[in-house]
Short mmCIF file of C-alpha atoms in Angstrom, two decimals:
data_model
loop_
_atom_site.label_atom_id
_atom_site.label_comp_id
_atom_site.label_asym_id
_atom_site.label_seq_id
_atom_site.Cartn_x
_atom_site.Cartn_y
_atom_site.Cartn_z
CA MET A 1 4.41 -34.65 39.86
CA ARG A 2 4.07 -36.27 36.58
CA ILE A 3 0.53 -37.28 36.20
CA CYS A 4 -0.54 -39.52 33.14
CA SER A 5 -4.22 -41.27 32.43
CA ILE A 6 -3.94 -45.12 31.27
CA LEU A 7 -6.71 -45.45 28.83
CA ARG A 8 -8.65 -48.68 27.99
CA GLY A 9 -11.00 -49.51 25.73
CA ALA A 10 -11.73 -50.44 21.92
CA LEU A 11 -10.87 -46.87 20.90
CA VAL A 12 -7.47 -46.56 22.83
CA SER A 13 -5.51 -46.07 19.49
CA SER A 14 -7.96 -43.13 18.37
CA LEU A 15 -7.44 -41.32 21.99
CA LEU A 16 -4.13 -41.30 21.60
CA VAL A 17 -3.77 -38.95 19.02
CA PHE A 18 -5.82 -36.33 21.14
CA ALA A 19 -4.22 -37.30 25.05
CA ALA A 20 -0.78 -36.07 26.34
CA CYS A 21 1.09 -35.90 29.41
CA ASP A 22 2.02 -32.76 31.08
CA ASP A 23 4.41 -32.30 34.24
CA ASN A 24 1.98 -29.25 34.52
CA THR A 25 -1.21 -30.50 35.63
CA SER A 26 -3.31 -27.09 35.25
CA ASN A 27 -2.61 -27.54 31.69
CA LEU A 28 -4.23 -31.19 31.21
CA GLY A 29 -7.74 -29.91 30.75
CA VAL A 30 -9.26 -33.02 32.22
CA GLU A 31 -11.54 -32.49 35.13
CA VAL A 32 -11.08 -34.64 37.85
CA MET A 33 -12.76 -38.32 37.62
CA PRO A 34 -13.14 -41.00 40.31
CA ASP A 35 -11.18 -44.00 40.11
CA GLY A 36 -12.02 -46.39 37.06
CA ASP A 37 -11.70 -46.08 33.48
CA PHE A 38 -12.06 -43.35 30.77
CA THR A 39 -13.21 -44.06 27.20
CA ILE A 40 -14.11 -42.02 24.51
CA SER A 41 -17.78 -41.13 24.12
CA THR A 42 -17.55 -39.19 20.96
CA GLN A 43 -16.26 -36.21 19.04
CA THR A 44 -18.97 -33.48 18.55
CA ASP A 45 -18.21 -30.46 16.27
CA TYR A 46 -20.17 -27.02 17.20
CA PRO A 47 -20.88 -24.09 14.41
CA VAL A 48 -18.78 -21.37 15.62
CA ASN A 49 -19.81 -17.74 14.82
CA ILE A 50 -17.13 -15.13 13.29
CA THR A 51 -17.27 -11.67 12.65
CA SER A 52 -15.29 -8.58 11.93
CA PHE A 53 -14.61 -6.37 14.84
CA ALA A 54 -13.59 -2.75 14.30
CA VAL A 55 -11.07 -1.40 16.23
CA ASP A 56 -10.48 2.25 16.47
CA SER A 57 -7.04 1.99 18.21
CA ILE A 58 -4.24 -0.16 19.66
CA LEU A 59 -1.33 0.37 22.26
CA ALA A 60 0.85 2.65 20.45
CA ARG A 61 4.00 2.07 22.22
CA THR A 62 6.73 0.77 19.91
CA THR A 63 10.51 0.86 18.55
CA THR A 64 9.05 1.39 15.29
CA ALA A 65 7.65 5.13 14.01
CA TYR A 66 5.54 5.15 11.08
CA LEU A 67 4.92 8.09 8.67
CA GLY A 68 2.93 8.66 5.81
CA LYS A 69 -0.47 7.74 4.04
CA PHE A 70 -1.61 4.83 1.83
CA THR A 71 -5.18 4.53 0.02
CA ASP A 72 -5.61 0.54 -0.78
CA PRO A 73 -7.46 0.05 -4.01
CA TYR A 74 -8.60 -3.32 -3.10
CA THR A 75 -10.07 -2.51 0.00
CA ASN A 76 -10.83 1.47 0.05
CA THR A 77 -8.94 2.15 3.04
CA VAL A 78 -7.26 4.55 4.06
CA PHE A 79 -4.05 4.59 6.35
CA GLU A 80 -2.21 7.73 7.59
CA SER A 81 0.26 7.45 10.46
CA ASP A 82 2.56 10.07 12.03
CA PHE A 83 4.28 10.16 15.46
CA LEU A 84 5.05 11.88 18.67
CA THR A 85 8.64 11.38 20.33
CA GLU A 86 10.85 12.31 22.91
CA PHE A 87 14.57 12.08 22.53
CA TYR A 88 16.97 10.55 24.83
CA CYS A 89 19.97 12.35 26.74
CA PRO A 90 22.72 10.58 28.38
CA GLU A 91 23.31 10.86 31.81
CA ASP A 92 25.86 13.51 32.78
CA PHE A 93 25.92 14.73 28.87
CA LYS A 94 28.36 17.10 28.41
CA PHE A 95 29.33 19.66 25.48
CA PRO A 96 32.77 21.21 25.22
CA ASP A 97 33.95 23.20 28.01
CA LYS A 98 32.99 26.90 27.55
CA SER A 99 36.56 28.48 27.11
CA LEU A 100 36.99 25.93 24.32
CA LEU A 101 33.94 27.83 22.11
CA ALA A 102 34.42 30.21 19.11
CA ASP A 103 32.77 32.94 21.38
CA PRO A 104 32.55 31.83 24.79
CA GLU A 105 30.24 34.85 25.81
CA ASN A 106 27.63 34.00 22.94
CA PRO A 107 27.43 29.97 22.54
CA GLU A 108 25.73 29.09 19.49
CA ALA A 109 25.23 26.07 17.27
CA ARG A 110 26.50 25.76 13.54
CA SER A 111 23.51 24.08 12.77
CA VAL A 112 21.02 21.42 13.41
CA GLU A 113 18.96 18.48 11.87
CA LEU A 114 16.72 15.99 12.21
CA ASN A 115 17.51 12.59 10.82
CA LEU A 116 15.17 9.71 10.22
CA TYR A 117 16.36 6.37 9.29
CA TYR A 118 14.47 3.20 7.95
CA SER A 119 15.07 0.12 6.23
CA SER A 120 11.62 -0.58 5.24
CA TYR A 121 8.56 1.15 3.71
CA PHE A 122 5.33 0.26 2.16
CA GLY A 123 4.09 1.37 -1.38
CA ASP A 124 5.20 3.79 -4.01
CA SER A 125 8.88 4.80 -3.35
CA LEU A 126 8.15 7.97 -5.44
CA ALA A 127 5.19 8.73 -4.18
CA ALA A 128 4.92 12.71 -2.98
CA GLN A 129 4.51 13.19 0.37
CA LYS A 130 4.77 16.52 2.73
CA LEU A 131 5.46 16.78 6.65
CA ALA A 132 5.52 19.26 9.51
CA VAL A 133 7.81 18.90 12.43
CA HIS A 134 5.85 20.42 15.79
CA GLU A 135 7.77 21.14 18.99
CA LEU A 136 5.80 19.50 21.98
CA THR A 137 4.42 21.66 24.51
CA ARG A 138 3.50 18.80 27.23
CA VAL A 139 5.47 15.99 28.29
CA LEU A 140 4.42 12.36 27.15
CA GLU A 141 4.48 10.63 30.46
CA ALA A 142 6.80 7.16 30.45
CA ASP A 143 3.99 5.74 33.11
CA GLU A 144 0.87 6.30 30.89
CA SER A 145 -0.68 3.95 28.28
CA TYR A 146 -1.08 5.73 24.95
CA TYR A 147 -3.00 4.54 22.02
CA THR A 148 -3.04 4.98 18.29
CA ASN A 149 -6.19 7.43 18.26
CA LEU A 150 -4.36 9.96 20.70
CA ASP A 151 -5.11 13.52 20.09
CA PRO A 152 -1.74 15.10 19.08
CA THR A 153 -3.19 18.78 19.31
CA GLN A 154 -3.12 17.93 23.21
CA TYR A 155 0.49 18.17 22.92
CA TYR A 156 1.64 21.09 20.52
CA ASP A 157 0.36 24.66 20.07
CA VAL A 158 -1.87 24.25 16.94
CA ASN A 159 -1.68 28.31 16.48
CA GLN A 160 2.05 28.08 16.06
CA ALA A 161 3.92 27.65 12.98
CA PRO A 162 5.75 24.31 12.33
CA VAL A 163 9.64 24.02 13.33
CA GLN A 164 9.82 22.82 9.86
CA GLU A 165 8.01 21.55 6.86
CA GLN A 166 9.42 19.45 4.16
CA ALA A 167 8.75 17.24 1.23
CA TYR A 168 9.96 13.80 0.48
CA THR A 169 9.85 10.68 -1.04
CA ALA A 170 10.34 7.09 0.22
CA ILE A 171 13.56 6.87 -2.02
CA ASP A 172 15.18 10.16 -2.35
CA MET A 173 16.58 10.35 -5.94
CA ILE A 174 17.89 13.93 -5.59
CA HIS A 175 20.10 13.75 -2.68
CA GLY A 176 21.56 10.22 -3.21
CA ASP A 177 19.53 7.84 -1.17
CA SER A 178 21.07 5.14 -2.99
CA LEU A 179 24.29 5.65 -0.93
CA PHE A 180 22.29 4.34 2.19
CA ALA A 181 20.65 1.53 -0.09
CA SER A 182 23.81 -0.52 -0.17
CA ASN A 183 23.22 -1.38 3.63
CA GLY A 184 19.57 -1.82 3.26
CA VAL A 185 19.17 1.61 5.14
CA HIS A 186 17.51 4.88 3.81
CA MET A 187 17.72 8.34 5.46
CA LEU A 188 15.52 11.36 5.53
CA THR A 189 17.22 14.54 6.77
CA ILE A 190 15.52 17.59 7.76
CA PRO A 191 17.18 20.33 8.33
CA LEU A 192 15.95 22.66 11.17
CA PRO A 193 16.61 26.26 11.99
CA LYS A 194 19.89 27.18 13.73
CA SER A 195 17.61 29.56 16.15
CA PHE A 196 16.32 25.88 17.38
CA GLY A 197 19.93 24.54 17.82
CA ASP A 198 21.19 27.53 19.64
CA ARG A 199 18.36 27.39 22.28
CA LEU A 200 19.55 23.91 23.13
CA PHE A 201 23.13 24.85 23.01
CA LYS A 202 22.89 28.00 25.24
CA ALA A 203 20.66 26.16 27.48
CA TYR A 204 23.58 23.40 28.63
CA TYR A 205 25.93 26.58 29.37
CA GLU A 206 22.87 28.41 31.84
CA HIS A 207 21.86 25.44 33.13
CA PRO A 208 24.04 22.16 32.96
CA GLU A 209 21.76 20.72 35.32
CA TYR A 210 19.00 20.01 32.76
CA TYR A 211 21.44 17.65 31.04
CA LYS A 212 22.02 15.17 33.60
CA ASN A 213 19.58 12.71 32.49
CA SER A 214 16.66 12.26 30.18
CA GLU A 215 13.94 13.43 32.40
CA GLU A 216 15.71 16.60 33.45
CA PHE A 217 16.17 17.37 29.48
CA ILE A 218 12.76 16.24 28.77
CA ARG A 219 11.03 18.48 31.40
CA ASN A 220 13.58 21.62 31.35
CA VAL A 221 14.63 21.81 27.84
CA PHE A 222 12.93 19.98 24.83
CA LYS A 223 10.05 17.99 25.72
CA GLY A 224 9.99 16.37 21.59
CA PHE A 225 8.74 16.51 18.15
CA TYR A 226 5.30 15.56 16.41
CA LEU A 227 5.94 14.54 13.13
CA LYS A 228 3.03 15.20 11.22
CA HIS A 229 1.72 13.82 7.57
CA THR A 230 0.33 16.58 5.92
CA GLN A 231 0.07 15.99 2.23
CA GLY A 232 0.35 13.24 -0.34
CA ASP A 233 -0.65 9.73 -0.47
CA GLY A 234 0.95 6.67 -1.48
CA SER A 235 3.59 5.43 0.54
CA VAL A 236 4.23 4.67 4.68
CA LEU A 237 7.77 4.72 6.14
CA ASN A 238 8.97 2.23 8.69
CA ILE A 239 11.27 4.44 10.62
CA ASN A 240 13.77 2.49 12.65
CA TYR A 241 15.82 5.59 14.24
CA VAL A 242 14.97 8.81 14.79
CA TYR A 243 18.30 11.02 15.55
CA LEU A 244 18.57 15.00 16.63
CA ASP A 245 21.90 16.12 15.21
CA VAL A 246 23.43 19.50 17.33
CA TYR A 247 26.58 20.59 15.04
CA PHE A 248 28.82 23.11 16.51
CA ASP A 249 32.23 24.46 16.61
CA TYR A 250 34.95 24.42 19.22
CA LYS A 251 38.76 24.62 19.76
CA VAL A 252 41.66 22.24 20.04
CA LYS A 253 44.98 21.78 20.23
CA SER A 254 47.13 22.76 16.58
CA SER A 255 50.15 21.41 15.49
CA THR A 256 52.10 23.73 17.80
CA GLY A 257 50.41 22.50 20.81
CA GLN A 258 48.28 25.78 21.06
CA VAL A 259 44.43 25.69 21.74
CA ASP A 260 43.52 27.65 18.68
CA SER A 261 42.33 25.32 15.71
CA LEU A 262 38.79 25.26 14.82
CA VAL A 263 36.64 22.17 14.25
CA THR A 264 33.41 21.03 13.92
CA ALA A 265 31.55 18.10 16.15
CA PHE A 266 28.06 17.28 16.75
CA SER A 267 26.31 15.93 19.94
CA GLN A 268 23.42 13.54 18.96
CA PHE A 269 20.29 12.88 20.90
CA ARG A 270 18.37 9.61 19.73
CA ALA A 271 14.73 8.46 20.48
CA THR A 272 15.71 5.38 22.20
CA PRO A 273 13.27 2.65 24.45
CA GLU A 274 13.98 4.31 26.93
CA ILE A 275 12.13 7.41 26.36
CA VAL A 276 8.30 7.54 24.91
CA GLN A 277 7.82 7.34 21.15
CA GLU A 278 4.25 7.26 20.20
CA ASN A 279 2.26 6.64 16.71
CA ARG A 280 -0.93 7.94 15.93
CA PHE A 281 -3.08 5.79 13.21
CA SER A 282 -5.98 6.74 11.33
CA MET A 283 -7.77 4.08 9.40
CA LYS A 284 -10.81 5.03 7.29
CA ASN A 285 -13.66 3.18 5.42
CA ILE A 286 -13.23 0.34 7.77
CA ASP A 287 -16.99 -0.01 8.35
CA GLN A 288 -17.89 0.21 4.50
CA LEU A 289 -15.26 -2.56 3.90
CA ILE A 290 -16.97 -4.69 6.86
CA ALA A 291 -20.49 -4.01 5.33
CA GLN A 292 -19.59 -4.95 1.76
CA ASN A 293 -19.16 -8.72 2.54
CA ASN A 294 -20.82 -10.98 4.78
CA ASP A 295 -19.40 -14.18 3.68
CA VAL A 296 -16.18 -13.68 5.00
CA ALA A 297 -14.36 -11.77 8.34
CA TYR A 298 -11.39 -9.68 7.78
CA ILE A 299 -8.05 -8.96 9.68
CA MET A 300 -6.67 -5.68 8.89
CA THR A 301 -3.52 -4.17 10.91
CA PRO A 302 -2.34 -2.13 12.61
CA ALA A 303 -5.42 -0.49 13.70
CA GLY A 304 -8.68 -1.50 12.08
CA VAL A 305 -10.24 -5.28 12.10
CA PHE A 306 -9.74 -8.09 14.40
CA PRO A 307 -11.76 -11.27 14.08
CA GLU A 308 -14.36 -11.92 16.52
CA VAL A 309 -15.15 -15.79 17.89
CA GLU A 310 -18.10 -16.49 19.56
CA LEU A 311 -17.32 -19.91 21.22
CA PRO A 312 -20.83 -21.73 21.11
CA ILE A 313 -20.16 -22.61 25.15
CA ASP A 314 -24.03 -22.81 25.72
CA GLU A 315 -24.11 -25.97 23.22
CA ILE A 316 -21.78 -28.17 24.86
CA SER A 317 -22.23 -30.90 27.64
CA LEU A 318 -22.05 -29.59 31.29
CA ASN A 319 -21.57 -33.54 32.45
CA ASP A 320 -18.81 -34.72 30.47
CA THR A 321 -15.08 -34.30 30.56
CA ILE A 322 -13.71 -32.34 27.86
CA ASN A 323 -10.49 -34.14 26.67
CA ALA A 324 -9.49 -31.98 23.72
CA ALA A 325 -10.69 -28.74 22.37
CA SER A 326 -9.38 -27.18 18.96
CA LEU A 327 -10.28 -24.60 16.32
CA THR A 328 -9.24 -24.12 12.62
CA ILE A 329 -10.00 -20.62 10.88
CA TYR A 330 -9.47 -20.93 7.10
CA ARG A 331 -7.80 -17.90 5.20
CA LYS A 332 -9.03 -17.16 1.99
CA ASN A 333 -6.95 -16.27 -1.04
CA ASN A 334 -7.29 -12.57 -2.12
CA LEU A 335 -8.08 -11.79 -5.83
CA ASN A 336 -5.98 -8.65 -5.70
CA ALA A 337 -4.31 -7.61 -8.41
CA SER A 338 -3.37 -4.29 -7.26
CA LYS A 339 0.43 -3.76 -7.65
CA TYR A 340 1.03 -3.00 -3.95
CA GLN A 341 0.04 -5.95 -1.64
CA MET A 342 -0.42 -5.74 1.93
CA GLY A 343 1.11 -8.63 3.96
CA THR A 344 -0.29 -11.67 5.46
CA PRO A 345 -0.81 -11.60 9.51
CA GLN A 346 1.58 -14.54 10.58
CA GLU A 347 0.47 -14.73 14.35
CA LEU A 348 -2.71 -14.59 15.69
CA LEU A 349 -3.26 -13.87 19.43
CA MET A 350 -6.68 -15.38 20.91
CA ILE A 351 -7.70 -13.72 24.46
CA PRO A 352 -10.92 -12.87 25.82
CA LYS A 353 -12.71 -9.60 24.50
CA SER A 354 -13.07 -8.12 27.87
CA GLU A 355 -8.97 -8.36 27.96
CA LEU A 356 -8.36 -6.83 24.58
CA GLY A 357 -6.64 -3.69 26.38
CA SER A 358 -5.53 -5.20 29.90
CA PHE A 359 -3.57 -7.75 27.96
CA PHE A 360 -1.00 -5.23 26.18
CA GLU A 361 -0.89 -2.79 29.25
CA GLU A 362 -0.13 -5.53 31.64
CA GLN A 363 2.54 -7.11 29.05
CA LYS A 364 0.95 -10.35 29.59
CA VAL A 365 2.18 -13.30 27.50
CA PRO A 366 0.27 -16.13 26.43
CA ASP A 367 -0.45 -18.63 29.33
CA ASN A 368 -2.36 -21.69 27.56
CA ILE A 369 -5.22 -21.07 30.04
CA THR A 370 -7.41 -18.24 28.74
CA SER A 371 -4.86 -17.02 26.24
CA TYR A 372 -2.98 -18.37 22.97
CA TYR A 373 -1.36 -17.77 20.13
CA THR A 374 -0.97 -19.86 16.61
CA THR A 375 1.37 -19.45 13.52
CA LEU A 376 -0.62 -19.21 9.67
CA SER A 377 0.18 -22.56 8.43
CA ASN A 378 -1.44 -24.13 5.12
CA ASN A 379 -3.38 -21.22 4.88
CA GLN A 380 -5.12 -21.65 8.26
CA TYR A 381 -4.78 -20.50 11.57
CA THR A 382 -5.34 -23.52 14.04
CA TYR A 383 -5.68 -23.49 18.12
CA SER A 384 -4.91 -27.25 18.50
CA ASN A 385 -6.09 -27.13 22.41
CA ILE A 386 -8.13 -24.57 24.07
CA THR A 387 -9.42 -26.94 26.41
CA ASN A 388 -8.44 -24.96 29.63
CA LEU A 389 -10.33 -21.86 27.83
CA VAL A 390 -13.48 -23.94 27.09
CA ASN A 391 -13.33 -25.20 30.79
CA THR A 392 -13.36 -22.15 32.22
CA LEU A 393 -16.17 -20.55 30.36
CA ARG A 394 -17.82 -23.84 30.54
CA ARG A 395 -17.60 -23.37 34.90
CA GLN A 396 -18.61 -20.02 34.90
CA ARG A 397 -22.03 -20.93 32.79
CA ARG A 398 -22.68 -24.02 35.15
CA ASP A 399 -21.73 -22.22 38.66
CA ASN A 400 -22.94 -18.48 37.81
CA PRO A 401 -26.43 -18.05 37.32
CA ASP A 402 -25.94 -14.82 35.57
CA TYR A 403 -23.15 -16.07 33.43
CA ASP A 404 -24.88 -14.58 30.32
CA LYS A 405 -25.51 -10.92 31.76
CA ASP A 406 -22.28 -10.24 29.95
CA PRO A 407 -23.29 -10.30 26.07
CA ASP A 408 -19.12 -10.84 25.69
CA TRP A 409 -18.93 -13.48 28.34
CA ASN A 410 -18.11 -16.02 25.55
CA LYS A 411 -15.96 -14.06 23.05
CA VAL A 412 -12.63 -13.75 22.37
CA VAL A 413 -10.86 -11.63 19.82
CA LEU A 414 -8.07 -12.83 17.29
CA VAL A 415 -5.15 -10.37 17.43
CA PRO A 416 -2.46 -10.37 15.17
CA ILE A 417 0.86 -9.84 16.95
CA THR A 418 4.98 -10.24 17.00
CA ARG A 419 6.24 -12.07 19.57
CA VAL A 420 9.58 -11.23 21.57
CA THR A 421 11.47 -14.72 22.64
CA GLN A 422 14.42 -15.61 24.46
CA THR A 423 16.26 -18.67 24.04
CA THR A 424 17.07 -20.67 27.26
CA SER A 425 20.19 -22.54 27.94
CA SER A 426 18.40 -25.79 26.93
CA ASN A 427 17.50 -24.38 23.78
CA THR A 428 14.00 -24.07 24.27
CA VAL A 429 12.30 -20.71 22.71
CA ILE A 430 9.88 -18.95 25.32
CA THR A 431 7.62 -15.84 24.54
CA VAL A 432 8.55 -12.86 26.71
CA ARG A 433 6.63 -10.20 25.15
CA VAL A 434 3.93 -9.89 23.01
CA LEU A 435 3.50 -6.68 21.22
CA HIS A 436 0.44 -5.76 18.32
CA ASP A 437 1.57 -6.42 14.87
CA LEU A 438 1.90 -2.81 13.52
CA SER A 439 2.83 -3.77 9.81
CA LEU A 440 0.09 -3.05 7.14
CA ASN A 441 -1.44 -6.45 6.75
CA PHE A 442 -4.73 -8.03 5.54
CA ALA A 443 -6.39 -11.28 5.38
CA LYS A 444 -9.99 -12.26 4.97
CA LEU A 445 -11.26 -15.61 6.95
CA LYS A 446 -13.73 -18.00 5.76
CA LYS A 447 -17.08 -17.93 7.61
CA GLU A 448 -18.36 -21.03 6.89
CA ASP A 449 -17.56 -24.66 8.21
CA ILE A 450 -15.78 -23.00 11.29
CA LYS A 451 -16.24 -25.34 14.11
CA LEU A 452 -15.22 -25.95 17.75
CA SER A 453 -14.24 -29.33 17.90
CA ILE A 454 -14.73 -31.23 21.21
CA ILE A 455 -13.51 -34.73 22.18
CA TYR A 456 -15.46 -36.02 25.18
CA SER A 457 -14.39 -38.53 27.64
CA LYS A 458 -17.07 -40.13 29.78
CA TYR A 459 -16.40 -42.06 32.85
CA GLN A 460 -17.43 -45.92 32.76
CA ASP A 461 -17.27 -47.78 35.86
CA SER A 462 -15.08 -50.67 35.52
CA LYS A 463 -17.23 -53.05 37.87
#
């Protein structure tokens, strides 16, 4: 049923700015009133308190892996990242028949390498860095929720030497990185010991059932790698694809029709959304950043600082009907002369502070009831109608004598996000998934003149 309110009175034209019709009556934000006329009583602006809320971790799972370290001279914060990943094995995977191998009695790989493909990076392209590749000793379980402060030492043997170590730069001038720059993709190749490839190759011929799917492969053959940043500062790679390539020789038919020609081929195991890939983030000097300036609130991603907003529900009328509620937060320009500038968060999700973990773990999307998102526009973040949230908190205050026992009952957190969207047949764009924004972003928000604007509608008897 489509419901619209008929507005009368001298201020009807003003009210039309704020009133709306909606097929979904739960989103009207107007409480039930007796029959009669509505009229605007007032618009009241309530001061809002906004602070910087330091977070030590966020949900880690993503299709992008981050590797490297960057110290920002403007904020003096230090960001470091590495990642753990499993590898996908296609169902009913097969290597060549054993009889086709160069030495059927002793299957061995020709070589093996780990390839990291990335289309972007942050920082100095020639900053010298170093990584270590450790083999995992414990399975990353697909049904667990991993956060970016996970302890990698729980997943590999710290007393075991790494499988490989390698120095690198974001753009490899020595090995011809420019070959990949033409299509916007860079590649970092890490040669691994042949013995590691031999192990994977031989395991197939001894236990082919271990290669029937990813779960069997991961549990019985190879649990994955931890790629650890070990040295250097200045750049962070945004890795899109991780491939493990195993090269081997086998026989094919020659021009004579005999199976006697030896060729080299390779099989590829990839890090894909079907398996688990987790980032480990570390952000230092966050507390010092927050303490040095009380005039602004900060946003820093991927795991650093979110703005915390305390909504002034105690100041709001309990009796008048709320017709509209809005909140605008202003970004302050950075006077930052450093060479490498972090990006600015484009989309901010507003959720109750108590739901910071569960919202992402349960893969929720904004419902415009207790969760909302907005996009940066004209240097400000505007939540144009959070009436449902304000009414929900107001009812809690009115109906629950112990409403304020929880110190965070009226607090929301603004979380930088990226949305996964889908376009319907009617060309409507809907949000199907919300993820943490894991790029290096920074913003300052003004604390002064932040107001929660409430438009009240008061019942006026028509007699």
